[in-house]
Every structure is written in structure tokens, then in C-alpha cells.
Amino acid sequence: MGKITGFLEFKSKSEDYEPVEKRVENYKEFTVKLKESELKDQGARCMDCGIPFCHSGCPLGNLIPDFNDAVYQGKWQKAAEILHGTNNFPEFTGRLCPAPCEEACVLNINEDPVTIENIEKNIAEEAFKNGWVKPQIPEHRTGKKVAVIGSGPAGLAAAQQLNRAGHEVTVYERDEKVGGLLRYGIPDFKMEKNVIDRRLEVLEQEGIKFITNAHVGKNIAIEEVKLNHDSIVLCGGATINRQLPIKGAHLKGVHQAMDFLSQNNRRVDGLKFSENEISAKGKNVVVIGGGDTGSDCIGTSFRQGAESVLNFEILKKASVDRTADQPWPYWPMKLRTTSSHAEGAEREWSISTKEFLGDAQGNLVGLITTEVEWTHKLGERPLLEEIPGTDKRWDCDLALLALGFTGSETTLAEQLGLKMDARTNIHASVNDYQSNVPGIFVAGDMRRGQSLIVWAISEGREAAYYVDKYLMGTSELPLKGEGDLPRI
């Protein structure tokens, strides 16, 4: 795959970014595309390694060496066919996936890995630019009706696969526009929303019906949905925010990260929102939580005009390189600096927030932290301990809680009589994605808990196979590792 000596001849090269002072002035994507010749060189680095460990890192089972080779040879349409055979939405994952495939790349043992994610994004963009992404309208309809609840990546993937099987698919979305977290959560500077809209046009042309402002279980009765469909696929995500139950958490200025991010998505889109405005303009912002959501809050705060941005992480500062207990090809917990961090945020590790401070009017004005350390004993969970005498006060007008999610909302599960685990994720076997109620299937974060977009697409695809099999007795939809190459 690629050029036999390519990994020896070409160094890894990624997209550049526009200068910080320019990109923070707007919410546009700010990457600078590589030249086609440079992309071919990056594809050439795929080293014919014999056993492509990148497959072990990819939840979708993407045929990575195959599309790398096609790019190296300049066969972009072939690359698009290969990629779409296993991934319904490479334009999403090519922008937003943390690329576990790259961590598992054989080159990553002692070199920089193949830039798989960027190659993937450019394949998808070439496919749209050249009109290769066309509606795949099924030749025959089965007469079966399927309801997909939730229009995030899991729901969209399940809907497209089930529609390809010939079923009549209706997607219910509680928000005013389709996309779930992709639209209301992911900042526009990471993925502009026209990227979603152009894909939705294709899905609608294929025959999928979308109903928005449809909160099933609240303004639409679940019994009505059950009555009108032969099967239901729940793809509502894991949307219960983790709380920080400390003194002052009620103060004005303490907000959940997703409330801040989704509101800004609506603001950029020119949409109105009923809740009070959350703005970082002119404020000292503290983002509590060091993951991707925290990073998204940082970039958004700078674009809103924050005076300063601090990022707190309760874990210790990770190593820049892999540690001995996280060997290749596994995903390593190493230090990652995002483009948002590089825009001017200060980062603090091994720090815990103890109290929010307010003024007489109930406004947030500061917070108190303490330094912490983790102790590890063999066979036991890590223990967090405060370091005496390390309390510190910080000025803060806006605190954003980017602490992750504890599980899915329970309304639908309770109404349907579905089994849940302790984290309120709905129990559905990975063997067939079916819940304890026949005909009701679950995919994505609602089943597995908070996870990656690439996992959501994978779950939607896999669940669709089992829904089709439930309805028809057999299914010709592909399972993981069984790409459906002719379809774009």
C-alpha cells in the first residue's frame, strides 16, 4: 500500500492553521488545505506493514491502507468509494475524530503516523466537490416502517443504512434542526454547519423523513410512535451532565459547558434562544475539565472576547510521549494541546475546585481551588487526596463545567419499560443491539455511554443490520469488516 519506500522519503505533514489573531475573529473553520501533491505524499507513507494495526484502532473498520493507496495513485473517486463503504459520514470524522487509527499506525512506533484523519477529510471533500456523493435510492421498498429517535451521528447512520435496506425511515429530533451534538455542541470553527446540511440534502433525497421539534415522550407520545412503526431505534445520546456539587454552584455565572456551546451554535446560526444569554465577553473565564469539551469552551470563549481563559484539570499533567503502561498500539493518555489551547489559554493540572464565590447580588466573582495528588495501589481504584496548605483564590466571572456526562435521559426508557444500568444507559446487547422489549433497539451513547462520534456511526450501522434482520429475517446490510464498496 502506498509507495514501498514512501515512509522513508516523506515526512509527516498536517494542515496548517490560520494565525490566532485572524481565526479568533470569526467562527469559520481555519485549517489551510495541503496541496494535492502533498496529500499524495502523505498517502504514500502508508508502509505496506503486513498487518494494518490501524484497523484495530478504527471503530468503523475503515479500509485505511486501501484508500491511502488510492490517494497516492491519484484515484480520488476510488478512494471515496472505499471510504464510504465503511463510513457513512467521513466529512464528520475527518474533522472531529481523535484518530485512534493514527495512534495504532505501525509508523507510530518510532515515527509520526500516517495522517489518516486529514486524508479522510480530503477524500470526502473531493467526493462532494466532484459530485460523487449521490442519493442511493433503494430499488424496492419493504413496506416496513422504522422510527429513529435522535438525529446525531448514530441516528443518521442507522437511518441511512435502514433506508438502503428499503424500509421507510422517519427520524425524530427534539431540536429545531437536525444533527444532534454535531449541530448543537460542536463549535462551528471545528465544523461549519453547511457540512451537515449538504449531507442532509442527500439523505432526504434518498427518502428519509425528518421531523424536528419532536421530543418523543414529551410533545409526541411514544405510544403513537410505536403504533405507526414496526421498529424503533433509540439514538438519543448520553446527555445528562455531570454536576459539581460544591458551595456556590448555584451562582449566576456557573454554567454547564454544553449549555454554553449549544447556545453559541444557535447564535452563530442566527437562531433565537429562550434561556438567558451566556457570554464570555470581557470576562475572566475558568473552564473546569480538560477534555475535548473543555477545549471547545476555550476556543469559543476567545471568539466571544474573553479577557482571560484558565483551564483546570483534576488529573496530573500527562506525559508528552507514551508511558510504559500504555504501549503501542493502544490509545495513550498523553498530553494533547489543541488549537484552542494554543490560542492563549493557561492550563493548570492536579487542581480541584472547592468553592465558587459570589457577591451580594449572587454573581460569580471567583473560586477557591486546592492542589491534589493521586495515589495508586495495586488492585484498587486510584485515590484522590488534597494537599494541605495549597488553597488558592482565582478571579472568575464565568465558570464552565466541562465534566462529561453520566448517562442518558430516562424518560423514554421508563415509558417503554426498558432496562437501564446504574449510569442510566439503556441495556441492549452488542450481539443484536435490541433492548429487553422486542423491536426496540438502542445505538450510540444511549447504549454505551459517552463516547466518540466514530463509535456512534459504527453503532448506528451495526444496529441497522440487526433491525433489518429483525424485520426481514435476514439482512444484506454490511457488518463491520464487510464494506459495501459501490455505495457513496
XYZ file of C-alpha atoms in Angstrom:
488
model
C 0.000 0.000 0.000
C 1.212 3.464 -0.783
C 4.781 3.746 -2.027
C 7.068 0.972 -0.774
C 9.721 3.481 0.313
C 7.318 6.362 0.928
C 7.618 6.335 4.703
C 11.388 6.728 4.282
C 11.152 9.524 1.710
C 8.330 11.737 3.036
C 7.931 13.311 6.440
C 4.544 13.604 8.060
C 2.805 16.865 7.195
C -0.505 18.118 8.562
C -2.679 21.069 7.693
C -1.542 24.444 8.944
C -3.789 26.826 10.862
C -4.590 30.429 10.141
C -2.877 32.814 12.610
C -4.540 33.032 16.016
C -5.282 36.752 15.728
C -7.162 36.120 12.474
C -9.082 32.962 13.284
C -10.494 34.147 16.634
C -12.301 36.977 14.821
C -14.939 34.569 13.470
C -16.395 31.077 13.763
C -15.207 29.729 10.406
C -13.032 26.642 10.022
C -9.429 27.796 9.939
C -7.322 24.946 8.571
C -5.172 25.545 5.493
C -5.555 22.719 2.988
C -2.499 20.846 1.762
C -1.712 20.754 -1.956
C -2.838 17.645 -3.813
C 0.787 16.601 -4.327
C 1.371 16.869 -0.588
C -1.704 14.738 0.140
C -0.446 12.099 -2.298
C 2.885 12.067 -0.456
C 1.052 11.541 2.834
C -0.851 8.625 1.310
C 2.461 7.264 0.031
C 3.730 6.996 3.635
C 1.326 4.085 4.293
C 4.047 1.455 4.533
C 2.626 -1.915 3.424
C 3.105 -3.052 7.002
C 1.647 -6.530 6.502
C -0.726 -6.339 9.455
C -2.515 -2.957 9.348
C -2.890 -2.225 13.050
C -4.728 0.984 12.121
C -7.753 -1.312 11.676
C -7.596 -2.223 15.356
C -7.867 1.455 16.267
C -10.799 2.266 13.964
C -14.268 1.546 15.409
C -15.704 1.544 11.877
C -13.264 -0.932 10.386
C -12.285 1.570 7.685
C -10.091 0.083 4.944
C -7.360 2.603 5.650
C -4.413 1.204 3.641
C -6.717 0.814 0.633
C -7.851 4.442 0.498
C -4.355 5.679 1.337
C -3.053 3.787 -1.676
C -5.809 5.198 -3.908
C -4.912 8.740 -2.834
C -1.226 8.094 -3.506
C -2.150 6.976 -7.023
C -4.418 9.989 -7.553
C -7.522 7.799 -7.786
C -9.737 10.025 -5.641
C -13.072 8.593 -6.755
C -11.888 5.091 -5.950
C -10.708 6.355 -2.557
C -14.158 7.857 -1.945
C -15.863 4.560 -2.813
C -13.608 2.650 -0.436
C -14.095 5.139 2.393
C -17.861 5.429 2.050
C -18.104 1.657 2.009
C -17.491 1.584 5.761
C -18.186 5.170 6.884
C -21.433 6.985 6.103
C -20.072 10.395 7.063
C -16.304 10.756 6.557
C -16.711 14.533 6.351
C -17.659 14.412 10.058
C -14.999 12.010 11.287
C -12.336 13.629 9.082
C -12.836 16.810 11.088
C -13.816 15.622 14.547
C -12.380 12.175 15.251
C -9.376 12.000 17.637
C -7.951 9.436 15.185
C -7.291 6.320 17.289
C -6.262 4.773 13.954
C -3.218 7.059 13.872
C -2.144 6.022 17.366
C -2.303 2.396 16.165
C -0.367 3.100 12.940
C 2.770 0.933 12.723
C 4.802 4.031 11.818
C 3.810 5.475 15.189
C 6.193 3.075 16.923
C 9.166 5.305 16.131
C 7.933 7.929 13.618
C 4.990 10.255 13.142
C 1.986 8.210 11.949
C 0.264 8.473 8.603
C -2.092 11.499 8.706
C -5.136 9.286 8.205
C -7.755 11.720 9.509
C -6.689 14.562 7.228
C -6.541 12.226 4.224
C -10.059 11.066 5.097
C -11.395 14.628 5.246
C -9.888 15.488 1.885
C -11.317 12.360 0.263
C -14.780 13.374 1.489
C -14.340 16.938 0.253
C -13.206 15.743 -3.173
C -16.250 13.478 -3.347
C -18.660 16.345 -2.677
C -16.797 18.786 -4.932
C -16.890 16.398 -7.889
C -20.478 15.264 -7.448
C -19.596 11.701 -6.499
C -21.864 11.792 -3.435
C -25.243 10.950 -4.928
C -28.512 9.748 -3.395
C -28.735 5.960 -3.222
C -32.465 5.385 -3.599
C -33.482 1.773 -2.931
C -34.980 -0.059 -5.902
C -37.632 -1.745 -3.775
C -39.445 -0.815 -0.568
C -40.172 -3.476 2.046
C -43.325 -1.906 3.427
C -41.755 -1.800 6.885
C -41.597 1.445 8.859
C -38.811 2.335 11.288
C -38.632 5.284 13.697
C -35.192 6.596 14.620
C -35.261 8.831 17.699
C -32.319 11.217 17.720
C -30.501 12.725 14.751
C -26.910 12.681 15.928
C -24.299 10.576 14.133
C -25.713 7.276 15.447
C -29.248 8.138 14.387
C -28.225 9.416 10.960
C -26.086 6.348 10.262
C -28.842 3.969 11.345
C -31.389 5.870 9.253
C -29.290 5.793 6.093
C -28.500 2.090 6.396
C -32.127 1.154 7.086
C -33.313 3.284 4.194
C -30.819 1.495 1.919
C -32.415 -1.774 3.033
C -35.694 -0.465 1.649
C -37.504 0.448 4.848
C -39.464 3.673 5.301
C -37.467 5.636 7.869
C -38.592 8.609 9.957
C -36.094 10.441 12.161
C -37.440 12.364 15.165
C -35.325 15.246 16.502
C -36.309 17.318 19.534
C -34.330 20.406 18.487
C -35.267 22.799 15.701
C -32.646 21.453 13.310
C -31.208 18.012 12.591
C -27.735 16.986 13.704
C -27.772 16.424 17.449
C -24.400 17.124 19.059
C -22.897 17.758 15.618
C -25.066 20.866 15.298
C -25.644 21.896 18.895
C -22.404 21.196 20.730
C -19.533 21.044 18.244
C -18.263 24.605 17.660
C -18.657 25.982 14.157
C -14.925 26.627 13.927
C -14.382 22.862 14.158
C -17.148 22.031 11.690
C -19.275 24.582 9.881
C -22.898 23.527 9.768
C -23.192 23.601 5.979
C -21.187 20.371 6.185
C -24.204 18.794 7.919
C -26.745 20.465 5.653
C -25.265 19.182 2.386
C -25.314 15.620 3.735
C -28.901 16.031 4.938
C -29.939 17.022 1.420
C -28.629 13.681 0.204
C -30.403 11.765 2.986
C -33.694 13.490 2.235
C -33.328 12.753 -1.470
C -32.802 9.114 -0.563
C -36.245 9.137 1.054
C -35.551 9.608 4.761
C -38.135 11.775 6.528
C -37.050 14.173 9.276
C -39.391 15.638 11.889
C -37.897 18.403 14.061
C -39.175 19.973 17.292
C -40.341 16.440 18.033
C -39.453 15.482 21.601
C -40.697 11.912 21.729
C -42.011 11.118 25.177
C -42.983 14.745 25.786
C -44.706 16.546 22.905
C -45.056 13.333 20.885
C -46.364 10.246 22.647
C -44.132 7.192 22.411
C -47.250 5.035 22.078
C -48.114 6.914 18.901
C -44.639 6.251 17.506
C -44.890 2.563 18.421
C -48.304 2.267 16.809
C -47.123 3.735 13.499
C -43.827 1.856 13.144
C -42.647 -1.729 13.012
C -39.453 -0.996 14.940
C -37.816 1.837 16.888
C -34.130 2.717 17.174
C -33.194 4.906 20.150
C -30.189 7.138 19.405
C -30.741 9.961 21.883
C -27.193 10.148 23.213
C -25.828 10.481 26.750
C -26.942 13.972 27.674
C -27.067 14.109 31.478
C -24.303 16.493 32.526
C -22.018 15.613 35.406
C -22.518 18.110 38.226
C -20.036 19.810 40.556
C -21.896 19.813 43.912
C -19.869 22.369 45.835
C -20.737 25.578 47.650
C -21.715 28.382 45.262
C -22.673 26.105 42.352
C -25.995 27.992 42.121
C -24.358 31.378 41.443
C -25.067 33.357 38.299
C -22.062 32.720 36.074
C -21.695 28.983 36.733
C -22.876 27.060 33.680
C -22.682 23.653 32.078
C -20.345 23.596 29.078
C -22.958 22.190 26.712
C -25.408 24.988 27.558
C -22.694 27.492 26.650
C -21.657 25.712 23.455
C -25.122 24.915 22.099
C -26.282 28.466 22.735
C -23.349 29.789 20.754
C -24.171 27.422 17.877
C -27.638 28.975 17.768
C -26.191 32.461 17.981
C -23.892 31.830 15.020
C -26.838 30.380 13.096
C -28.945 33.464 13.796
C -31.440 31.478 15.860
C -33.183 32.764 18.973
C -32.870 31.053 22.325
C -35.185 31.303 25.290
C -32.633 30.910 28.091
C -30.546 33.759 29.492
C -27.518 34.680 27.436
C -24.214 33.126 28.428
C -21.316 35.239 27.204
C -17.584 35.262 27.870
C -17.086 38.787 26.512
C -14.796 40.805 28.778
C -14.807 38.105 31.452
C -12.256 36.035 33.314
C -13.282 32.537 32.277
C -12.402 29.306 34.036
C -13.097 26.079 32.170
C -13.220 23.121 34.555
C -12.409 19.924 32.690
C -9.515 19.130 30.375
C -11.156 17.090 27.616
C -12.434 17.984 24.153
C -15.499 19.763 25.516
C -13.294 21.931 27.700
C -11.132 22.736 24.691
C -14.238 23.709 22.717
C -15.243 26.086 25.517
C -11.807 27.694 25.394
C -11.918 28.391 21.663
C -15.468 29.694 21.892
C -14.591 31.964 24.837
C -11.744 33.577 22.918
C -14.025 34.207 19.940
C -16.582 35.823 22.227
C -13.913 38.200 23.537
C -12.921 36.762 26.918
C -10.471 38.798 28.968
C -8.654 35.634 30.091
C -9.197 31.878 29.971
C -7.957 29.344 32.518
C -8.351 25.589 32.129
C -8.422 23.357 35.221
C -7.802 19.601 35.078
C -8.062 17.414 38.162
C -5.701 14.805 36.694
C -1.952 15.243 36.764
C -0.176 16.587 33.709
C 0.248 13.738 31.276
C 3.462 12.749 29.587
C 4.184 14.114 26.108
C 5.091 10.602 24.960
C 3.673 7.166 25.649
C 4.392 5.699 29.041
C 5.428 2.083 29.628
C 1.966 1.105 30.858
C 0.330 2.390 27.634
C 2.217 0.599 24.864
C 1.595 0.861 21.152
C -0.918 0.227 19.524
C -3.260 1.171 22.377
C -4.693 4.662 22.761
C -2.350 6.534 25.135
C -3.384 9.085 27.735
C -0.692 11.592 26.782
C -0.569 15.370 26.795
C -2.560 16.834 23.914
C -2.549 20.527 23.069
C -5.421 21.553 20.823
C -5.659 24.573 18.536
C -7.926 26.189 21.146
C -5.368 25.732 23.922
C -2.803 27.380 21.653
C -4.983 30.474 21.315
C -3.868 31.706 24.723
C -5.360 29.574 27.487
C -3.407 28.901 30.654
C -3.654 25.325 31.933
C -3.469 24.022 35.485
C -3.205 20.321 36.359
C -3.782 18.371 39.599
C -6.205 21.019 40.787
C -9.665 20.691 42.302
C -12.318 23.392 42.647
C -13.645 23.563 46.225
C -15.963 26.585 46.235
C -17.476 29.248 43.993
C -17.504 32.774 45.404
C -20.283 35.287 44.797
C -21.143 38.917 45.509
C -24.222 40.273 47.295
C -26.264 40.047 44.084
C -25.480 36.365 43.567
C -22.988 36.891 40.755
C -19.904 34.715 40.445
C -16.735 36.666 41.235
C -14.160 33.975 41.995
C -13.429 30.446 43.095
C -11.245 28.544 45.535
C -9.080 25.604 44.467
C -6.710 23.192 46.106
C -3.923 21.112 44.666
C -4.424 17.359 44.672
C -2.410 14.217 44.177
C -3.370 10.727 43.086
C -2.168 7.606 44.832
C -2.303 4.203 43.175
C -2.374 0.857 44.944
C -2.283 -2.378 43.030
C -5.771 -3.812 42.563
C -7.519 -0.719 43.923
C -9.030 2.357 42.321
C -6.823 5.499 42.319
C -7.333 7.635 45.407
C -7.547 11.438 45.234
C -6.125 13.393 48.144
C -5.955 17.145 48.756
C -2.552 18.670 49.524
C -2.860 20.702 52.736
C -1.993 24.395 52.552
C -2.456 24.722 48.786
C -5.798 26.575 48.701
C -5.832 29.446 46.224
C -8.338 32.094 45.165
C -8.873 32.913 41.476
C -10.846 35.754 39.919
C -13.627 34.339 37.797
C -16.748 35.844 36.196
C -17.730 32.774 34.150
C -17.154 29.150 35.130
C -17.887 26.464 32.531
C -18.294 22.881 33.739
C -16.876 20.520 31.121
C -17.032 17.416 33.298
C -18.546 14.946 30.860
C -21.826 13.070 31.047
C -23.149 10.469 33.446
C -25.661 8.752 31.164
C -28.794 9.128 29.068
C -32.112 10.731 29.958
C -34.584 8.251 31.411
C -37.994 9.451 30.178
C -38.246 7.174 27.143
C -36.713 4.179 28.886
C -39.203 4.479 31.732
C -42.166 4.896 29.397
C -41.101 1.890 27.339
C -40.164 -0.298 30.300
C -36.531 -0.652 29.213
C -33.773 -1.925 31.458
C -31.004 0.528 32.358
C -27.669 0.203 34.088
C -26.507 2.248 37.072
C -25.442 5.082 34.764
C -28.898 5.181 33.076
C -27.536 3.795 29.818
C -30.146 1.567 28.206
C -29.284 -2.109 28.264
C -29.048 -3.551 24.757
C -26.806 -6.428 23.815
C -23.905 -5.730 21.486
C -24.831 -9.011 19.834
C -28.004 -7.560 18.328
C -28.477 -4.040 19.826
C -32.016 -4.996 20.891
C -33.388 -3.922 24.264
C -35.405 -6.119 26.572
C -38.525 -5.027 24.643
C -38.771 -6.775 21.250
C -38.492 -4.422 18.282
C -36.842 -1.591 20.221
C -33.147 -1.184 19.514
C -30.531 1.167 21.002
C -27.353 2.575 19.465
C -24.663 5.108 20.252
C -24.035 6.875 23.540
C -27.520 5.943 24.768
C -26.304 2.328 24.884
C -22.545 2.516 25.502
C -22.276 5.811 27.390
C -20.371 8.948 26.402
C -18.057 8.108 23.536
C -16.706 9.251 20.165
C -18.541 10.308 17.014
C -16.820 7.492 15.137
C -18.206 5.000 17.656
C -21.690 6.492 17.248
C -21.585 5.996 13.470
C -20.326 2.447 13.962
C -23.110 1.670 16.430
C -25.761 3.125 14.120
C -24.533 0.997 11.230
C -24.345 -2.176 13.287
C -27.757 -1.632 14.878
C -29.312 -1.102 11.439
C -28.190 -4.568 10.377
C -29.944 -6.182 13.326
C -33.093 -4.090 12.894
C -33.232 -5.174 9.254
C -32.701 -8.797 10.260
C -35.451 -8.495 12.899
C -37.884 -7.116 10.321
C -36.987 -9.346 7.370
C -35.413 -12.477 8.840
C -32.114 -11.839 7.058
C -30.109 -8.753 6.098
C -27.770 -7.828 3.290
C -26.545 -4.712 5.080
C -22.800 -4.869 5.827
C -21.476 -5.522 9.276
C -18.125 -4.232 10.434
C -15.408 -5.610 8.217
C -17.851 -6.156 5.362
C -17.622 -2.887 3.408
C -20.279 -2.095 0.808
C -17.894 -0.523 -1.692
C -20.144 0.518 -4.599
C -22.205 2.922 -2.496
C -21.330 6.580 -1.924
